[in-house]
């Protein structure tokens, strides 16, 4: 999952980004002013936007309205130093999904970020299940047919993204966009290598096929086709 | 002091004065009426006594005596009288009188005396009369002297006097009552604009500073100064209240953010198991965050202190000397960044600024210039005196400030370009403090900047007319 943090207090942005990278294994981009934030948000490759209110260039509420007016449904978590109900109501009514008042708890921020991403994907349960595959987003653990599958952080991120979009072909480009931040040097064959490792680990447990490669189009989980859902 | 009403006091005073006037009028009426009525009473009394003399007749007896012929006179029955001859023989008297008192006997002829008979008060007099018995055609006859005592009751006169006084008293008292009501009504009407003004003023609160004085209040000579004063005071209060409120809200926002940074730094360290080096680095970063918070708090306090205007002027200070001292303080920092600070300050330029604040102003401006200048460039600080104006210009060849940020650079906590705040760790208060110092000492501060070319800050103060602080010290020593 990839998160955009728009916050002009650089140290705070750094800490939030580090926490999101270390904790739930997200890719994080930071913007220090509203205009850069809007520019990045318009790429629409984010699964969550964390937005400060007082920003140079363009303030948080204006950015939020702009993003929403373009039909962007990315969940938005507001960081605010104001705690008056009126300003919070105005923000939620302007299209924000949740808010945290400064100073906040990093653990709470991570939990809310995860919940917002989950909801954004239309899922309520933090444990995602698809046929015999089970992904626990809290523990970041994966089981297939009840057996624990040991994955690297990147492999887990790919699988988490795929299981959020069952029966859909996810392109390599989409995976790159949602799993890596801007600082990462893009090498598309890295994805292929990770997919191959992931497939091997998932199939080791049951000997059943797991991920299908559709040449030139992308990847798709094979679980979930057998049941009637 | 007890609360009281001006209206009530005024009315009470006026009514009291009117009451005094009414009493005086009644008293004067009493004196006047008494005088007039008793004079006519006395004339009447003499007339009656004289008519009694006319009733003294020749008794036609051997001794040629006189007698009183009661049928000849017609006198009021309540009057008292007695007629006697020179020998003391009583010729006649009224039925209700037994005789004159010694007062009346010894009193001067014709002088009015007070007489009390059976509890009734009379005014009485004594007259001497001469009656000629058997007067011949050629004179002669026997003269007989008679003494007449005559009195009439005074209660009628007093009754008339009291009636007149009563009339005056009642008339003036009713006038008093009418004027009291009239004054009450007029005062109430007259004070209505004051009440309206008070009602409007009482509507002012910290949440609603809206004060629109009733138009009448401005038109009234006595109320206009109060109205204007209220407007001025309220406008000033509103301004400073809003400023304080904004400052508190800004400060709270800034502190919350600073705490958020520190808290997140510490929580990040404990998010998972780390190596000793990672912990160490985390603690170092937290300490830096703490230091920044401290700086913010210190600067907020400085700003609050400058704005409170609590520091009195200490006499004149040399602007040239201040900028030279400050540039020396920054020498090592300038060297480190390979910057040159050129100070052009010839001769003392005296200004009325508290020395510490002047240093702070110069320091903040120079630090800003140093922080935003590229390595190898020069910063120029020029002090000039232009008539009664002292000028300090600090110019750098730094990255400049964007035009849209320029009007806001003196706002508290304003950080225009985020890269500025990241590079310098600025609190967004430095220039706000400069502006506050300039305003505090009747000066101005202006900034001009071209993006990528440089920035020039101009500070102007009135030249001091006070003796210099250092000279004063020298004299004291």
PDB file of C-alpha atoms in Angstrom, chain B residues 11-278:
ATOM      1  CA  UNK B  11     -35.621  65.958  41.672  1.00  0.00           C
ATOM      2  CA  UNK B  12     -35.148  65.849  45.443  1.00  0.00           C
ATOM      3  CA  UNK B  13     -32.915  68.947  45.340  1.00  0.00           C
ATOM      4  CA  UNK B  14     -35.319  70.906  43.180  1.00  0.00           C
ATOM      5  CA  UNK B  15     -38.328  69.898  45.274  1.00  0.00           C
ATOM      6  CA  UNK B  16     -36.495  70.836  48.458  1.00  0.00           C
ATOM      7  CA  UNK B  17     -35.664  74.270  47.037  1.00  0.00           C
ATOM      8  CA  UNK B  18     -39.247  74.704  45.939  1.00  0.00           C
ATOM      9  CA  UNK B  19     -40.465  73.686  49.387  1.00  0.00           C
ATOM     10  CA  UNK B  20     -38.177  76.301  50.946  1.00  0.00           C
ATOM     11  CA  UNK B  21     -39.578  78.871  48.515  1.00  0.00           C
ATOM     12  CA  UNK B  22     -43.143  77.889  49.428  1.00  0.00           C
ATOM     13  CA  UNK B  23     -42.370  78.223  53.146  1.00  0.00           C
ATOM     14  CA  UNK B  24     -40.739  81.629  52.612  1.00  0.00           C
ATOM     15  CA  UNK B  25     -43.710  82.839  50.587  1.00  0.00           C
ATOM     16  CA  UNK B  26     -46.102  81.661  53.292  1.00  0.00           C
ATOM     17  CA  UNK B  27     -43.989  83.339  56.023  1.00  0.00           C
ATOM     18  CA  UNK B  28     -43.806  86.597  54.078  1.00  0.00           C
ATOM     19  CA  UNK B  29     -47.551  86.428  53.485  1.00  0.00           C
ATOM     20  CA  UNK B  30     -48.109  85.958  57.203  1.00  0.00           C
ATOM     21  CA  UNK B  31     -46.030  89.016  58.094  1.00  0.00           C
ATOM     22  CA  UNK B  32     -47.588  91.175  55.405  1.00  0.00           C
ATOM     23  CA  UNK B  33     -51.196  90.165  56.043  1.00  0.00           C
ATOM     24  CA  UNK B  34     -50.791  90.603  59.763  1.00  0.00           C
ATOM     25  CA  UNK B  35     -49.438  94.111  59.275  1.00  0.00           C
ATOM     26  CA  UNK B  36     -52.126  95.214  56.842  1.00  0.00           C
ATOM     27  CA  UNK B  37     -55.070  93.675  58.632  1.00  0.00           C
ATOM     28  CA  UNK B  38     -54.107  94.896  62.086  1.00  0.00           C
ATOM     29  CA  UNK B  39     -53.618  98.441  60.782  1.00  0.00           C
ATOM     30  CA  UNK B  40     -57.151  98.564  59.430  1.00  0.00           C
ATOM     31  CA  UNK B  41     -58.337  96.814  62.594  1.00  0.00           C
ATOM     32  CA  UNK B  42     -56.737  99.560  64.703  1.00  0.00           C
ATOM     33  CA  UNK B  43     -58.384 102.308  62.588  1.00  0.00           C
ATOM     34  CA  UNK B  44     -61.725 100.600  63.077  1.00  0.00           C
ATOM     35  CA  UNK B  45     -61.087 100.237  66.817  1.00  0.00           C
ATOM     36  CA  UNK B  46     -60.339 103.984  67.187  1.00  0.00           C
ATOM     37  CA  UNK B  47     -63.445 104.809  65.182  1.00  0.00           C
ATOM     38  CA  UNK B  48     -65.600 102.734  67.506  1.00  0.00           C
ATOM     39  CA  UNK B  49     -63.995 104.287  70.594  1.00  0.00           C
ATOM     40  CA  UNK B  50     -64.643 107.753  69.147  1.00  0.00           C
ATOM     41  CA  UNK B  51     -68.259 106.910  68.438  1.00  0.00           C
ATOM     42  CA  UNK B  52     -68.537 105.857  72.084  1.00  0.00           C
ATOM     43  CA  UNK B  53     -67.302 109.336  73.062  1.00  0.00           C
ATOM     44  CA  UNK B  54     -70.191 110.723  71.073  1.00  0.00           C
ATOM     45  CA  UNK B  55     -72.587 108.746  73.263  1.00  0.00           C
ATOM     46  CA  UNK B  56     -71.461 110.611  76.400  1.00  0.00           C
ATOM     47  CA  UNK B  57     -74.279 113.054  77.196  1.00  0.00           C
ATOM     48  CA  UNK B  58     -75.127 115.739  79.730  1.00  0.00           C
ATOM     49  CA  UNK B  59     -76.744 113.971  82.639  1.00  0.00           C
ATOM     50  CA  UNK B  60     -78.890 117.034  83.289  1.00  0.00           C
ATOM     51  CA  UNK B  61     -78.351 116.699  87.042  1.00  0.00           C
ATOM     52  CA  UNK B  62     -77.391 119.204  89.711  1.00  0.00           C
ATOM     53  CA  UNK B  63     -73.630 118.586  89.492  1.00  0.00           C
ATOM     54  CA  UNK B  64     -73.649 118.891  85.739  1.00  0.00           C
ATOM     55  CA  UNK B  65     -72.339 115.395  85.387  1.00  0.00           C
ATOM     56  CA  UNK B  66     -72.133 113.421  82.216  1.00  0.00           C
ATOM     57  CA  UNK B  67     -73.727 110.082  81.434  1.00  0.00           C
ATOM     58  CA  UNK B  68     -73.462 107.407  78.770  1.00  0.00           C
ATOM     59  CA  UNK B  69     -76.445 107.087  76.588  1.00  0.00           C
ATOM     60  CA  UNK B  70     -76.313 103.534  75.492  1.00  0.00           C
ATOM     61  CA  UNK B  71     -79.095 103.921  72.978  1.00  0.00           C
ATOM     62  CA  UNK B  72     -77.122 106.402  70.848  1.00  0.00           C
ATOM     63  CA  UNK B  73     -74.373 103.986  69.806  1.00  0.00           C
ATOM     64  CA  UNK B  74     -74.566 100.769  67.871  1.00  0.00           C
ATOM     65  CA  UNK B  75     -71.565  98.647  68.721  1.00  0.00           C
ATOM     66  CA  UNK B  76     -70.891  94.945  68.097  1.00  0.00           C
ATOM     67  CA  UNK B  77     -71.972  92.929  71.076  1.00  0.00           C
ATOM     68  CA  UNK B  78     -68.686  91.090  71.447  1.00  0.00           C
ATOM     69  CA  UNK B  79     -66.672  94.289  71.873  1.00  0.00           C
ATOM     70  CA  UNK B  80     -65.717  95.361  75.369  1.00  0.00           C
ATOM     71  CA  UNK B  81     -65.717  98.894  76.661  1.00  0.00           C
ATOM     72  CA  UNK B  82     -65.896 101.025  79.774  1.00  0.00           C
ATOM     73  CA  UNK B  83     -66.414 104.776  80.067  1.00  0.00           C
ATOM     74  CA  UNK B  84     -65.459 106.684  83.235  1.00  0.00           C
ATOM     75  CA  UNK B  85     -65.146 110.321  84.165  1.00  0.00           C
ATOM     76  CA  UNK B  86     -62.172 112.123  85.593  1.00  0.00           C
ATOM     77  CA  UNK B  87     -63.269 111.213  89.061  1.00  0.00           C
ATOM     78  CA  UNK B  88     -63.161 107.548  88.242  1.00  0.00           C
ATOM     79  CA  UNK B  89     -66.922 107.143  88.223  1.00  0.00           C
ATOM     80  CA  UNK B  90     -67.947 104.533  85.785  1.00  0.00           C
ATOM     81  CA  UNK B  91     -70.423 105.932  83.328  1.00  0.00           C
ATOM     82  CA  UNK B  92     -71.100 102.638  81.649  1.00  0.00           C
ATOM     83  CA  UNK B  93     -69.518  99.424  80.488  1.00  0.00           C
ATOM     84  CA  UNK B  94     -70.261  96.467  78.311  1.00  0.00           C
ATOM     85  CA  UNK B  95     -71.917  93.556  79.950  1.00  0.00           C
ATOM     86  CA  UNK B  96     -69.030  91.163  79.194  1.00  0.00           C
ATOM     87  CA  UNK B  97     -66.338  93.272  80.871  1.00  0.00           C
ATOM     88  CA  UNK B  98     -65.607  93.949  84.449  1.00  0.00           C
ATOM     89  CA  UNK B  99     -63.019  96.629  83.895  1.00  0.00           C
ATOM     90  CA  UNK B 100     -59.599  97.403  82.478  1.00  0.00           C
ATOM     91  CA  UNK B 101     -56.417  95.847  83.759  1.00  0.00           C
ATOM     92  CA  UNK B 102     -53.604  97.950  85.196  1.00  0.00           C
ATOM     93  CA  UNK B 103     -51.688  97.584  81.911  1.00  0.00           C
ATOM     94  CA  UNK B 104     -54.409  99.422  80.109  1.00  0.00           C
ATOM     95  CA  UNK B 105     -54.780 102.057  82.851  1.00  0.00           C
ATOM     96  CA  UNK B 106     -51.131 102.992  82.788  1.00  0.00           C
ATOM     97  CA  UNK B 107     -50.591 102.620  79.022  1.00  0.00           C
ATOM     98  CA  UNK B 108     -50.169 105.651  76.824  1.00  0.00           C
ATOM     99  CA  UNK B 109     -53.315 107.105  75.396  1.00  0.00           C
ATOM    100  CA  UNK B 110     -54.196 105.560  72.047  1.00  0.00           C
ATOM    101  CA  UNK B 111     -51.655 102.753  72.371  1.00  0.00           C
ATOM    102  CA  UNK B 112     -53.004  99.303  71.508  1.00  0.00           C
ATOM    103  CA  UNK B 113     -52.805  96.732  74.270  1.00  0.00           C
ATOM    104  CA  UNK B 114     -53.452  93.049  74.377  1.00  0.00           C
ATOM    105  CA  UNK B 115     -56.184  92.138  76.758  1.00  0.00           C
ATOM    106  CA  UNK B 116     -57.427  88.750  77.796  1.00  0.00           C
ATOM    107  CA  UNK B 117     -60.957  88.427  79.123  1.00  0.00           C
ATOM    108  CA  UNK B 118     -62.411  85.064  80.063  1.00  0.00           C
ATOM    109  CA  UNK B 119     -59.897  83.331  77.860  1.00  0.00           C
ATOM    110  CA  UNK B 120     -60.707  85.469  74.867  1.00  0.00           C
ATOM    111  CA  UNK B 121     -58.080  87.739  73.296  1.00  0.00           C
ATOM    112  CA  UNK B 122     -58.819  91.359  72.620  1.00  0.00           C
ATOM    113  CA  UNK B 123     -57.008  94.363  71.307  1.00  0.00           C
ATOM    114  CA  UNK B 124     -57.875  97.379  73.370  1.00  0.00           C
ATOM    115  CA  UNK B 125     -56.974 101.078  73.782  1.00  0.00           C
ATOM    116  CA  UNK B 126     -57.586 103.970  76.085  1.00  0.00           C
ATOM    117  CA  UNK B 127     -58.637 107.360  74.834  1.00  0.00           C
ATOM    118  CA  UNK B 128     -59.252 110.591  76.733  1.00  0.00           C
ATOM    119  CA  UNK B 129     -62.202 112.712  75.677  1.00  0.00           C
ATOM    120  CA  UNK B 130     -63.675 116.136  76.652  1.00  0.00           C
ATOM    121  CA  UNK B 131     -67.370 116.781  76.819  1.00  0.00           C
ATOM    122  CA  UNK B 132     -68.649 120.363  77.409  1.00  0.00           C
ATOM    123  CA  UNK B 133     -71.782 120.403  79.547  1.00  0.00           C
ATOM    124  CA  UNK B 134     -74.242 123.309  78.960  1.00  0.00           C
ATOM    125  CA  UNK B 135     -72.218 125.208  76.435  1.00  0.00           C
ATOM    126  CA  UNK B 136     -73.521 128.730  76.012  1.00  0.00           C
ATOM    127  CA  UNK B 137     -73.763 130.600  72.778  1.00  0.00           C
ATOM    128  CA  UNK B 138     -70.632 132.564  73.661  1.00  0.00           C
ATOM    129  CA  UNK B 139     -68.540 129.797  74.941  1.00  0.00           C
ATOM    130  CA  UNK B 140     -68.248 128.695  78.498  1.00  0.00           C
ATOM    131  CA  UNK B 141     -69.935 125.580  79.838  1.00  0.00           C
ATOM    132  CA  UNK B 142     -68.426 123.033  82.103  1.00  0.00           C
ATOM    133  CA  UNK B 143     -65.721 120.778  80.610  1.00  0.00           C
ATOM    134  CA  UNK B 144     -65.935 117.165  81.722  1.00  0.00           C
ATOM    135  CA  UNK B 145     -63.068 114.789  80.953  1.00  0.00           C
ATOM    136  CA  UNK B 146     -63.952 111.195  80.225  1.00  0.00           C
ATOM    137  CA  UNK B 147     -61.729 108.157  79.730  1.00  0.00           C
ATOM    138  CA  UNK B 148     -62.856 105.449  77.357  1.00  0.00           C
ATOM    139  CA  UNK B 149     -61.455 101.951  77.330  1.00  0.00           C
ATOM    140  CA  UNK B 150     -62.378 100.080  74.200  1.00  0.00           C
ATOM    141  CA  UNK B 151     -61.434  96.595  72.934  1.00  0.00           C
ATOM    142  CA  UNK B 152     -62.463  94.233  70.191  1.00  0.00           C
ATOM    143  CA  UNK B 153     -61.686  90.524  69.852  1.00  0.00           C
ATOM    144  CA  UNK B 154     -58.799  89.645  67.492  1.00  0.00           C
ATOM    145  CA  UNK B 155     -59.733  86.073  66.618  1.00  0.00           C
ATOM    146  CA  UNK B 156     -61.557  87.217  63.452  1.00  0.00           C
ATOM    147  CA  UNK B 157     -58.483  89.065  62.234  1.00  0.00           C
ATOM    148  CA  UNK B 158     -56.269  86.115  62.898  1.00  0.00           C
ATOM    149  CA  UNK B 159     -58.727  83.887  61.113  1.00  0.00           C
ATOM    150  CA  UNK B 160     -58.538  86.108  58.050  1.00  0.00           C
ATOM    151  CA  UNK B 161     -54.731  86.201  58.207  1.00  0.00           C
ATOM    152  CA  UNK B 162     -54.471  82.412  58.424  1.00  0.00           C
ATOM    153  CA  UNK B 163     -56.878  82.041  55.574  1.00  0.00           C
ATOM    154  CA  UNK B 164     -54.703  84.240  53.360  1.00  0.00           C
ATOM    155  CA  UNK B 165     -51.525  82.451  54.402  1.00  0.00           C
ATOM    156  CA  UNK B 166     -53.251  79.122  53.824  1.00  0.00           C
ATOM    157  CA  UNK B 167     -54.152  80.191  50.308  1.00  0.00           C
ATOM    158  CA  UNK B 168     -50.542  81.061  49.500  1.00  0.00           C
ATOM    159  CA  UNK B 169     -49.282  77.855  51.050  1.00  0.00           C
ATOM    160  CA  UNK B 170     -51.721  75.610  49.212  1.00  0.00           C
ATOM    161  CA  UNK B 171     -51.080  77.361  45.913  1.00  0.00           C
ATOM    162  CA  UNK B 172     -47.306  77.042  46.157  1.00  0.00           C
ATOM    163  CA  UNK B 173     -47.496  73.438  47.365  1.00  0.00           C
ATOM    164  CA  UNK B 174     -49.649  72.438  44.442  1.00  0.00           C
ATOM    165  CA  UNK B 175     -47.242  74.231  42.115  1.00  0.00           C
ATOM    166  CA  UNK B 176     -44.469  72.229  43.778  1.00  0.00           C
ATOM    167  CA  UNK B 177     -46.263  68.959  43.125  1.00  0.00           C
ATOM    168  CA  UNK B 178     -46.940  69.847  39.502  1.00  0.00           C
ATOM    169  CA  UNK B 179     -43.373  70.975  38.875  1.00  0.00           C
ATOM    170  CA  UNK B 180     -42.062  67.804  40.590  1.00  0.00           C
ATOM    171  CA  UNK B 181     -43.986  65.605  38.192  1.00  0.00           C
ATOM    172  CA  UNK B 182     -42.957  67.768  35.250  1.00  0.00           C
ATOM    173  CA  UNK B 183     -39.276  67.598  36.203  1.00  0.00           C
ATOM    174  CA  UNK B 184     -39.472  63.845  36.645  1.00  0.00           C
ATOM    175  CA  UNK B 185     -40.982  63.457  33.204  1.00  0.00           C
ATOM    176  CA  UNK B 186     -38.566  65.889  31.562  1.00  0.00           C
ATOM    177  CA  UNK B 187     -35.521  64.314  33.196  1.00  0.00           C
ATOM    178  CA  UNK B 188     -36.626  60.866  32.163  1.00  0.00           C
ATOM    179  CA  UNK B 189     -37.071  62.082  28.630  1.00  0.00           C
ATOM    180  CA  UNK B 190     -33.809  63.981  28.686  1.00  0.00           C
ATOM    181  CA  UNK B 191     -31.824  61.014  30.014  1.00  0.00           C
ATOM    182  CA  UNK B 192     -33.231  58.571  27.458  1.00  0.00           C
ATOM    183  CA  UNK B 193     -30.180  58.886  25.141  1.00  0.00           C
ATOM    184  CA  UNK B 194     -27.915  58.083  28.099  1.00  0.00           C
ATOM    185  CA  UNK B 195     -29.963  54.981  28.840  1.00  0.00           C
ATOM    186  CA  UNK B 196     -29.822  53.959  25.182  1.00  0.00           C
ATOM    187  CA  UNK B 197     -26.065  54.437  25.189  1.00  0.00           C
ATOM    188  CA  UNK B 198     -25.733  52.366  28.358  1.00  0.00           C
ATOM    189  CA  UNK B 199     -27.910  49.612  26.895  1.00  0.00           C
ATOM    190  CA  UNK B 200     -25.795  49.526  23.752  1.00  0.00           C
ATOM    191  CA  UNK B 201     -22.564  49.515  25.746  1.00  0.00           C
ATOM    192  CA  UNK B 202     -23.804  46.716  28.001  1.00  0.00           C
ATOM    193  CA  UNK B 203     -24.373  44.575  24.914  1.00  0.00           C
ATOM    194  CA  UNK B 204     -20.637  44.508  24.289  1.00  0.00           C
ATOM    195  CA  UNK B 205     -18.889  41.312  25.358  1.00  0.00           C
ATOM    196  CA  UNK B 206     -15.818  39.321  24.434  1.00  0.00           C
ATOM    197  CA  UNK B 207     -17.886  37.484  21.858  1.00  0.00           C
ATOM    198  CA  UNK B 208     -19.604  40.525  20.416  1.00  0.00           C
ATOM    199  CA  UNK B 209     -17.614  43.713  20.126  1.00  0.00           C
ATOM    200  CA  UNK B 210     -20.258  45.355  17.964  1.00  0.00           C
ATOM    201  CA  UNK B 211     -20.899  48.826  19.423  1.00  0.00           C
ATOM    202  CA  UNK B 212     -23.166  51.160  17.465  1.00  0.00           C
ATOM    203  CA  UNK B 213     -23.926  54.227  19.623  1.00  0.00           C
ATOM    204  CA  UNK B 214     -27.461  55.607  19.156  1.00  0.00           C
ATOM    205  CA  UNK B 215     -27.274  58.557  16.730  1.00  0.00           C
ATOM    206  CA  UNK B 216     -28.877  60.835  19.340  1.00  0.00           C
ATOM    207  CA  UNK B 217     -25.950  60.242  21.707  1.00  0.00           C
ATOM    208  CA  UNK B 218     -23.597  61.870  19.217  1.00  0.00           C
ATOM    209  CA  UNK B 219     -25.825  64.924  18.864  1.00  0.00           C
ATOM    210  CA  UNK B 220     -25.909  65.662  22.572  1.00  0.00           C
ATOM    211  CA  UNK B 221     -23.119  67.910  23.716  1.00  0.00           C
ATOM    212  CA  UNK B 222     -22.745  66.219  27.108  1.00  0.00           C
ATOM    213  CA  UNK B 223     -22.853  62.671  25.709  1.00  0.00           C
ATOM    214  CA  UNK B 224     -20.715  63.093  22.597  1.00  0.00           C
ATOM    215  CA  UNK B 225     -17.345  62.909  24.433  1.00  0.00           C
ATOM    216  CA  UNK B 226     -18.463  59.772  26.291  1.00  0.00           C
ATOM    217  CA  UNK B 227     -19.698  58.178  23.075  1.00  0.00           C
ATOM    218  CA  UNK B 228     -16.466  58.904  21.248  1.00  0.00           C
ATOM    219  CA  UNK B 229     -14.393  57.707  24.210  1.00  0.00           C
ATOM    220  CA  UNK B 230     -16.390  54.479  24.408  1.00  0.00           C
ATOM    221  CA  UNK B 231     -15.980  53.848  20.707  1.00  0.00           C
ATOM    222  CA  UNK B 232     -12.244  54.447  20.840  1.00  0.00           C
ATOM    223  CA  UNK B 233     -11.711  52.322  23.924  1.00  0.00           C
ATOM    224  CA  UNK B 234     -13.823  49.464  22.608  1.00  0.00           C
ATOM    225  CA  UNK B 235     -12.105  49.502  19.232  1.00  0.00           C
ATOM    226  CA  UNK B 236      -8.719  49.407  20.958  1.00  0.00           C
ATOM    227  CA  UNK B 237      -9.822  46.654  23.315  1.00  0.00           C
ATOM    228  CA  UNK B 238     -11.284  44.599  20.503  1.00  0.00           C
ATOM    229  CA  UNK B 239      -8.100  44.921  18.512  1.00  0.00           C
ATOM    230  CA  UNK B 240      -5.854  43.876  21.360  1.00  0.00           C
ATOM    231  CA  UNK B 241      -8.262  41.164  22.471  1.00  0.00           C
ATOM    232  CA  UNK B 242      -8.401  39.646  18.996  1.00  0.00           C
ATOM    233  CA  UNK B 243      -4.630  39.955  18.737  1.00  0.00           C
ATOM    234  CA  UNK B 244      -4.178  38.169  22.056  1.00  0.00           C
ATOM    235  CA  UNK B 245      -6.701  35.513  21.138  1.00  0.00           C
ATOM    236  CA  UNK B 246      -4.984  34.928  17.813  1.00  0.00           C
ATOM    237  CA  UNK B 247      -1.641  34.777  19.533  1.00  0.00           C
ATOM    238  CA  UNK B 248      -2.896  32.211  22.031  1.00  0.00           C
ATOM    239  CA  UNK B 249      -4.468  30.145  19.280  1.00  0.00           C
ATOM    240  CA  UNK B 250      -1.316  30.380  17.140  1.00  0.00           C
ATOM    241  CA  UNK B 251       0.850  29.525  20.124  1.00  0.00           C
ATOM    242  CA  UNK B 252      -1.350  26.547  21.018  1.00  0.00           C
ATOM    243  CA  UNK B 253      -1.194  25.325  17.438  1.00  0.00           C
ATOM    244  CA  UNK B 254       2.549  25.727  17.334  1.00  0.00           C
ATOM    245  CA  UNK B 255       3.103  24.005  20.667  1.00  0.00           C
ATOM    246  CA  UNK B 256       0.777  21.144  19.801  1.00  0.00           C
ATOM    247  CA  UNK B 257       2.721  20.617  16.606  1.00  0.00           C
ATOM    248  CA  UNK B 258       6.020  20.748  18.497  1.00  0.00           C
ATOM    249  CA  UNK B 259       4.713  18.214  21.031  1.00  0.00           C
ATOM    250  CA  UNK B 260       3.411  16.066  18.180  1.00  0.00           C
ATOM    251  CA  UNK B 261       6.887  16.014  16.636  1.00  0.00           C
ATOM    252  CA  UNK B 262       8.577  15.083  19.903  1.00  0.00           C
ATOM    253  CA  UNK B 263       5.975  12.464  20.776  1.00  0.00           C
ATOM    254  CA  UNK B 264       6.160  10.851  17.358  1.00  0.00           C
ATOM    255  CA  UNK B 265       9.963  10.814  17.508  1.00  0.00           C
ATOM    256  CA  UNK B 266       9.895   9.000  20.850  1.00  0.00           C
ATOM    257  CA  UNK B 267       7.139   6.589  19.777  1.00  0.00           C
ATOM    258  CA  UNK B 268       8.991   5.813  16.589  1.00  0.00           C
ATOM    259  CA  UNK B 269      11.979   4.654  18.644  1.00  0.00           C
ATOM    260  CA  UNK B 270       9.798   2.296  20.677  1.00  0.00           C
ATOM    261  CA  UNK B 271       7.749   1.052  17.735  1.00  0.00           C
ATOM    262  CA  UNK B 272       9.900  -2.061  17.461  1.00  0.00           C
ATOM    263  CA  UNK B 273      13.070  -3.667  18.756  1.00  0.00           C
ATOM    264  CA  UNK B 274      16.088  -1.734  17.535  1.00  0.00           C
ATOM    265  CA  UNK B 275      19.840  -1.800  17.714  1.00  0.00           C
ATOM    266  CA  UNK B 276      21.693   0.346  20.222  1.00  0.00           C
ATOM    267  CA  UNK B 277      22.848   2.712  17.457  1.00  0.00           C
ATOM    268  CA  UNK B 278      19.288   3.165  16.253  1.00  0.00           C
TER     269      UNK B 278
END
